């Protein structure tokens, strides 16, 4: 299995809602990532988990809360989001977090905040 | 700090012609360089990478890239373009000083739209 899967594909939520994005990989990778991508822009790194521990938090607002329950799963909990948080949220994984490893990306979750 | 520049927002090429998508980089250590492709409403697909060794790297779908240390460039090339190659292409870099979980993640260029005309 060489896939990174993400659910849901689309999500519409109000500013007072709580929702979660899910990501799963079964490639035995030990590093997982969340990126945010606005339209016609490159992905921006949000969080990195290495061996299930948060290793990078790129000054992301606390309304985004990552969680790595095990080495195959990565969640992103959303609460009190703003309309400007609407974007494509991409999950990725790699063998480990060393810089020579390519990252494998999921198809993304298209998030719309009303 | 690490950075990537893709100087062209869009590249237009006729089908069957060779294509080049440009990328230059800046790192403090040694560069690890990557090319990804993104089709509309999809995630990114890995094409190829340069870590060390031969300056010409071959990747998926007939793409290749040439690492040039003196010009700090890593241009993506293909000898004969296909209409199906039309997509958004991202160059990305990580610094060798980013040792497993270090301060720098993968930094992307702004992307280049490649349009292959039939």
CSV table of C-alpha atoms in Angstrom, one decimal:
chain,number,residue,atom,x,y,z
A,1,UNK,CA,0.0,0.0,0.0
A,2,UNK,CA,1.6,3.2,-1.2
A,3,UNK,CA,-1.3,5.5,-0.5
A,4,UNK,CA,-2.0,8.3,2.0
A,5,UNK,CA,-5.7,8.6,2.5
A,6,UNK,CA,-7.6,11.6,3.9
A,7,UNK,CA,-11.1,12.0,5.1
A,8,UNK,CA,-13.4,13.8,4.5
A,9,UNK,CA,-12.7,15.0,0.9
A,10,UNK,CA,-14.8,18.1,1.5
A,11,UNK,CA,-15.8,19.8,4.7
A,12,UNK,CA,-18.0,22.9,5.3
A,13,UNK,CA,-18.2,24.2,8.8
A,14,UNK,CA,-19.4,27.2,10.7
A,15,UNK,CA,-17.1,29.3,12.9
A,16,UNK,CA,-18.5,27.8,16.1
A,17,UNK,CA,-18.2,24.1,15.0
A,18,UNK,CA,-15.7,21.5,16.1
A,19,UNK,CA,-14.6,19.1,13.4
A,20,UNK,CA,-11.6,16.8,12.7
A,21,UNK,CA,-9.6,15.9,9.6
A,22,UNK,CA,-8.1,12.4,9.4
A,23,UNK,CA,-5.1,11.0,7.6
A,24,UNK,CA,-3.9,7.4,7.4
A,25,UNK,CA,-0.9,5.7,5.8
A,26,UNK,CA,0.2,2.0,5.9
A,27,UNK,CA,3.7,2.4,4.4
A,28,UNK,CA,5.4,2.1,7.8
A,29,UNK,CA,6.4,5.7,7.6
A,30,UNK,CA,7.5,7.3,10.9
A,31,UNK,CA,7.1,11.0,9.9
A,32,UNK,CA,3.7,12.6,9.1
A,33,UNK,CA,2.9,16.2,8.1
A,34,UNK,CA,0.1,18.7,7.8
A,35,UNK,CA,0.2,21.4,5.2
A,36,UNK,CA,-2.2,24.2,4.3
A,37,UNK,CA,-2.6,25.2,0.7
A,38,UNK,CA,-4.5,28.3,-0.4
A,39,UNK,CA,-5.7,28.6,-4.0
A,40,UNK,CA,-2.8,29.0,-6.5
A,41,UNK,CA,-0.2,29.0,-3.7
A,42,UNK,CA,2.3,26.5,-2.6
A,43,UNK,CA,1.7,24.3,0.4
A,44,UNK,CA,2.7,25.7,3.8
A,45,UNK,CA,4.0,23.5,6.5
A,46,UNK,CA,1.9,23.4,9.7
A,47,UNK,CA,3.0,20.5,11.8
A,48,UNK,CA,5.5,17.6,11.7
A,49,UNK,CA,5.2,14.4,13.7
A,50,UNK,CA,8.3,12.3,14.0
A,51,UNK,CA,7.9,8.9,15.7
A,52,UNK,CA,4.5,10.0,17.0
A,53,UNK,CA,5.9,13.1,18.7
A,54,UNK,CA,5.3,16.7,17.6
A,55,UNK,CA,8.6,18.0,16.3
A,56,UNK,CA,7.6,21.1,14.3
A,57,UNK,CA,4.8,23.6,15.0
A,58,UNK,CA,5.1,26.4,12.5
A,59,UNK,CA,3.5,29.0,14.7
A,60,UNK,CA,0.0,27.7,13.8
A,61,UNK,CA,-3.0,29.3,15.7
A,62,UNK,CA,-4.3,27.2,18.6
A,63,UNK,CA,-7.6,26.7,16.8
A,64,UNK,CA,-5.7,24.0,14.9
A,65,UNK,CA,-4.8,21.1,17.2
A,66,UNK,CA,-2.9,18.1,15.8
A,67,UNK,CA,-2.9,14.6,17.2
A,68,UNK,CA,-1.0,11.4,16.3
A,69,UNK,CA,-2.7,8.5,18.0
A,70,UNK,CA,-0.3,6.0,16.4
A,71,UNK,CA,2.3,5.7,13.7
A,72,UNK,CA,-0.3,5.2,11.0
A,73,UNK,CA,-2.8,7.9,11.9
A,74,UNK,CA,-2.8,11.7,12.0
A,75,UNK,CA,-5.7,13.9,13.0
A,76,UNK,CA,-6.2,17.7,12.8
A,77,UNK,CA,-8.8,19.0,15.2
A,78,UNK,CA,-10.5,22.2,14.2
A,79,UNK,CA,-12.3,24.6,16.5
A,80,UNK,CA,-13.5,28.2,16.2
A,81,UNK,CA,-12.0,28.6,12.7
A,82,UNK,CA,-12.2,31.8,10.7
A,83,UNK,CA,-13.2,32.2,7.0
A,84,UNK,CA,-9.6,32.8,6.1
A,85,UNK,CA,-8.8,29.3,7.2
A,86,UNK,CA,-10.6,28.0,4.2
A,87,UNK,CA,-8.1,26.0,2.2
A,88,UNK,CA,-6.9,22.6,1.0
A,89,UNK,CA,-5.4,20.7,3.9
A,90,UNK,CA,-2.8,18.2,2.8
A,91,UNK,CA,-1.4,15.3,4.8
A,92,UNK,CA,1.9,13.7,3.9
A,93,UNK,CA,4.2,11.0,5.2
A,94,UNK,CA,7.8,10.0,4.8
A,95,UNK,CA,10.1,7.2,5.9
A,96,UNK,CA,11.3,9.5,8.7
A,97,UNK,CA,11.8,13.2,9.0
A,98,UNK,CA,15.4,13.3,7.7
A,99,UNK,CA,15.6,15.8,4.9
A,100,UNK,CA,16.6,13.4,2.1
A,101,UNK,CA,13.3,11.5,2.3
A,102,UNK,CA,10.6,12.3,-0.2
A,103,UNK,CA,7.1,12.9,1.1
A,104,UNK,CA,4.0,11.2,-0.1
A,105,UNK,CA,0.9,13.3,-0.1
A,106,UNK,CA,-2.7,12.5,0.3
A,107,UNK,CA,-5.4,14.0,-1.9
A,108,UNK,CA,-6.3,16.6,0.7
A,109,UNK,CA,-9.4,17.9,2.4
A,110,UNK,CA,-11.1,20.9,0.9
A,111,UNK,CA,-12.2,23.0,3.9
A,112,UNK,CA,-14.7,25.8,3.7
A,113,UNK,CA,-15.4,27.9,6.8
A,114,UNK,CA,-18.6,30.0,6.6
B,1,UNK,CA,17.1,29.5,6.1
B,2,UNK,CA,16.1,27.8,2.9
B,3,UNK,CA,14.2,29.2,-0.1
B,4,UNK,CA,13.2,28.2,-3.6
B,5,UNK,CA,12.4,30.4,-6.6
B,6,UNK,CA,10.4,29.4,-9.6
B,7,UNK,CA,10.7,32.5,-11.9
B,8,UNK,CA,7.9,31.5,-14.3
B,9,UNK,CA,4.3,31.5,-13.4
B,10,UNK,CA,3.4,29.7,-16.6
B,11,UNK,CA,5.2,27.8,-19.3
B,12,UNK,CA,3.6,27.0,-22.6
B,13,UNK,CA,5.0,24.2,-24.8
B,14,UNK,CA,3.7,22.5,-27.9
B,15,UNK,CA,3.1,18.8,-27.7
B,16,UNK,CA,6.1,16.8,-28.7
B,17,UNK,CA,8.6,19.7,-28.0
B,18,UNK,CA,11.1,19.6,-25.1
B,19,UNK,CA,10.1,21.4,-21.9
B,20,UNK,CA,12.0,23.0,-19.1
B,21,UNK,CA,10.6,24.3,-15.8
B,22,UNK,CA,13.1,26.4,-13.9
B,23,UNK,CA,14.0,26.3,-10.2
B,24,UNK,CA,16.7,28.0,-8.2
B,25,UNK,CA,17.4,27.5,-4.5
B,26,UNK,CA,19.2,28.9,-1.5
B,27,UNK,CA,20.3,26.9,1.6
B,28,UNK,CA,23.0,27.2,4.2
B,29,UNK,CA,24.1,23.6,4.0
B,30,UNK,CA,23.8,21.1,1.2
B,31,UNK,CA,20.5,21.0,-0.7
B,32,UNK,CA,18.1,18.1,-1.0
B,33,UNK,CA,15.9,19.0,-3.9
B,34,UNK,CA,12.6,17.7,-5.0
B,35,UNK,CA,10.0,18.1,-7.8
B,36,UNK,CA,6.3,17.5,-7.3
B,37,UNK,CA,3.4,17.7,-9.7
B,38,UNK,CA,-0.2,18.7,-8.7
B,39,UNK,CA,-3.2,18.1,-10.8
B,40,UNK,CA,-6.4,20.1,-10.2
B,41,UNK,CA,-8.0,19.4,-6.8
B,42,UNK,CA,-5.5,16.7,-6.1
B,43,UNK,CA,-2.6,16.2,-3.7
B,44,UNK,CA,1.0,16.4,-4.8
B,45,UNK,CA,2.8,13.6,-6.5
B,46,UNK,CA,6.5,13.1,-6.1
B,47,UNK,CA,8.5,13.1,-9.4
B,48,UNK,CA,12.1,13.0,-8.5
B,49,UNK,CA,14.8,14.1,-6.1
B,50,UNK,CA,18.5,15.0,-5.9
B,51,UNK,CA,20.4,14.1,-2.8
B,52,UNK,CA,24.0,13.5,-4.0
B,53,UNK,CA,25.9,12.0,-6.8
B,54,UNK,CA,25.1,12.3,-10.5
B,55,UNK,CA,23.8,15.7,-11.4
B,56,UNK,CA,21.2,14.4,-13.8
B,57,UNK,CA,18.4,12.8,-12.0
B,58,UNK,CA,15.7,10.7,-13.7
B,59,UNK,CA,12.2,10.4,-12.3
B,60,UNK,CA,8.6,9.4,-13.0
B,61,UNK,CA,6.8,9.9,-16.3
B,62,UNK,CA,9.9,10.6,-18.4
B,63,UNK,CA,10.9,13.6,-16.4
B,64,UNK,CA,14.5,14.4,-15.4
B,65,UNK,CA,16.2,17.3,-13.6
B,66,UNK,CA,19.7,18.7,-13.7
B,67,UNK,CA,21.4,19.8,-10.5
B,68,UNK,CA,23.8,22.7,-11.1
B,69,UNK,CA,25.7,23.7,-7.9
B,70,UNK,CA,27.4,26.8,-9.3
B,71,UNK,CA,24.1,28.2,-10.6
B,72,UNK,CA,22.2,26.9,-7.6
B,73,UNK,CA,19.6,25.5,-10.0
B,74,UNK,CA,17.5,22.4,-10.4
B,75,UNK,CA,15.6,22.7,-13.6
B,76,UNK,CA,13.0,20.1,-14.6
B,77,UNK,CA,13.1,18.8,-18.1
B,78,UNK,CA,11.4,16.4,-20.4
B,79,UNK,CA,12.5,15.6,-24.0
B,80,UNK,CA,9.0,15.4,-25.5
B,81,UNK,CA,6.0,16.9,-23.8
B,82,UNK,CA,2.5,15.3,-23.6
B,83,UNK,CA,-0.8,17.1,-23.2
B,84,UNK,CA,-1.3,15.0,-20.1
B,85,UNK,CA,1.8,16.7,-18.6
B,86,UNK,CA,-0.3,19.9,-18.2
B,87,UNK,CA,-0.4,20.6,-14.4
B,88,UNK,CA,1.1,22.7,-11.6
B,89,UNK,CA,4.7,21.9,-10.8
B,90,UNK,CA,6.5,22.6,-7.5
B,91,UNK,CA,10.1,22.6,-6.8
B,92,UNK,CA,11.0,22.1,-3.1
B,93,UNK,CA,14.1,22.1,-1.0
B,94,UNK,CA,15.3,20.9,2.4
B,95,UNK,CA,18.6,21.9,4.0
B,96,UNK,CA,21.0,19.1,5.0
B,97,UNK,CA,21.2,21.0,8.3
B,98,UNK,CA,17.6,19.9,8.9
B,99,UNK,CA,18.5,16.7,10.8
B,100,UNK,CA,15.4,14.6,11.4
B,101,UNK,CA,12.7,16.7,13.0
B,102,UNK,CA,14.8,19.9,12.9
B,103,UNK,CA,13.6,23.4,12.5
B,104,UNK,CA,13.2,23.4,8.8
B,105,UNK,CA,10.5,21.4,6.9
B,106,UNK,CA,10.0,21.1,3.2
B,107,UNK,CA,10.0,24.6,1.5
B,108,UNK,CA,8.2,24.9,-1.8
B,109,UNK,CA,8.5,27.4,-4.6
B,110,UNK,CA,5.4,29.2,-5.7
B,111,UNK,CA,4.7,26.8,-8.5
B,112,UNK,CA,4.8,26.9,-12.3
B,113,UNK,CA,1.7,26.1,-14.4
B,114,UNK,CA,2.8,24.0,-17.4
B,115,UNK,CA,0.5,24.1,-20.3
B,116,UNK,CA,1.0,21.7,-23.2
B,117,UNK,CA,-0.8,22.7,-26.3
B,118,UNK,CA,-1.9,20.0,-28.8
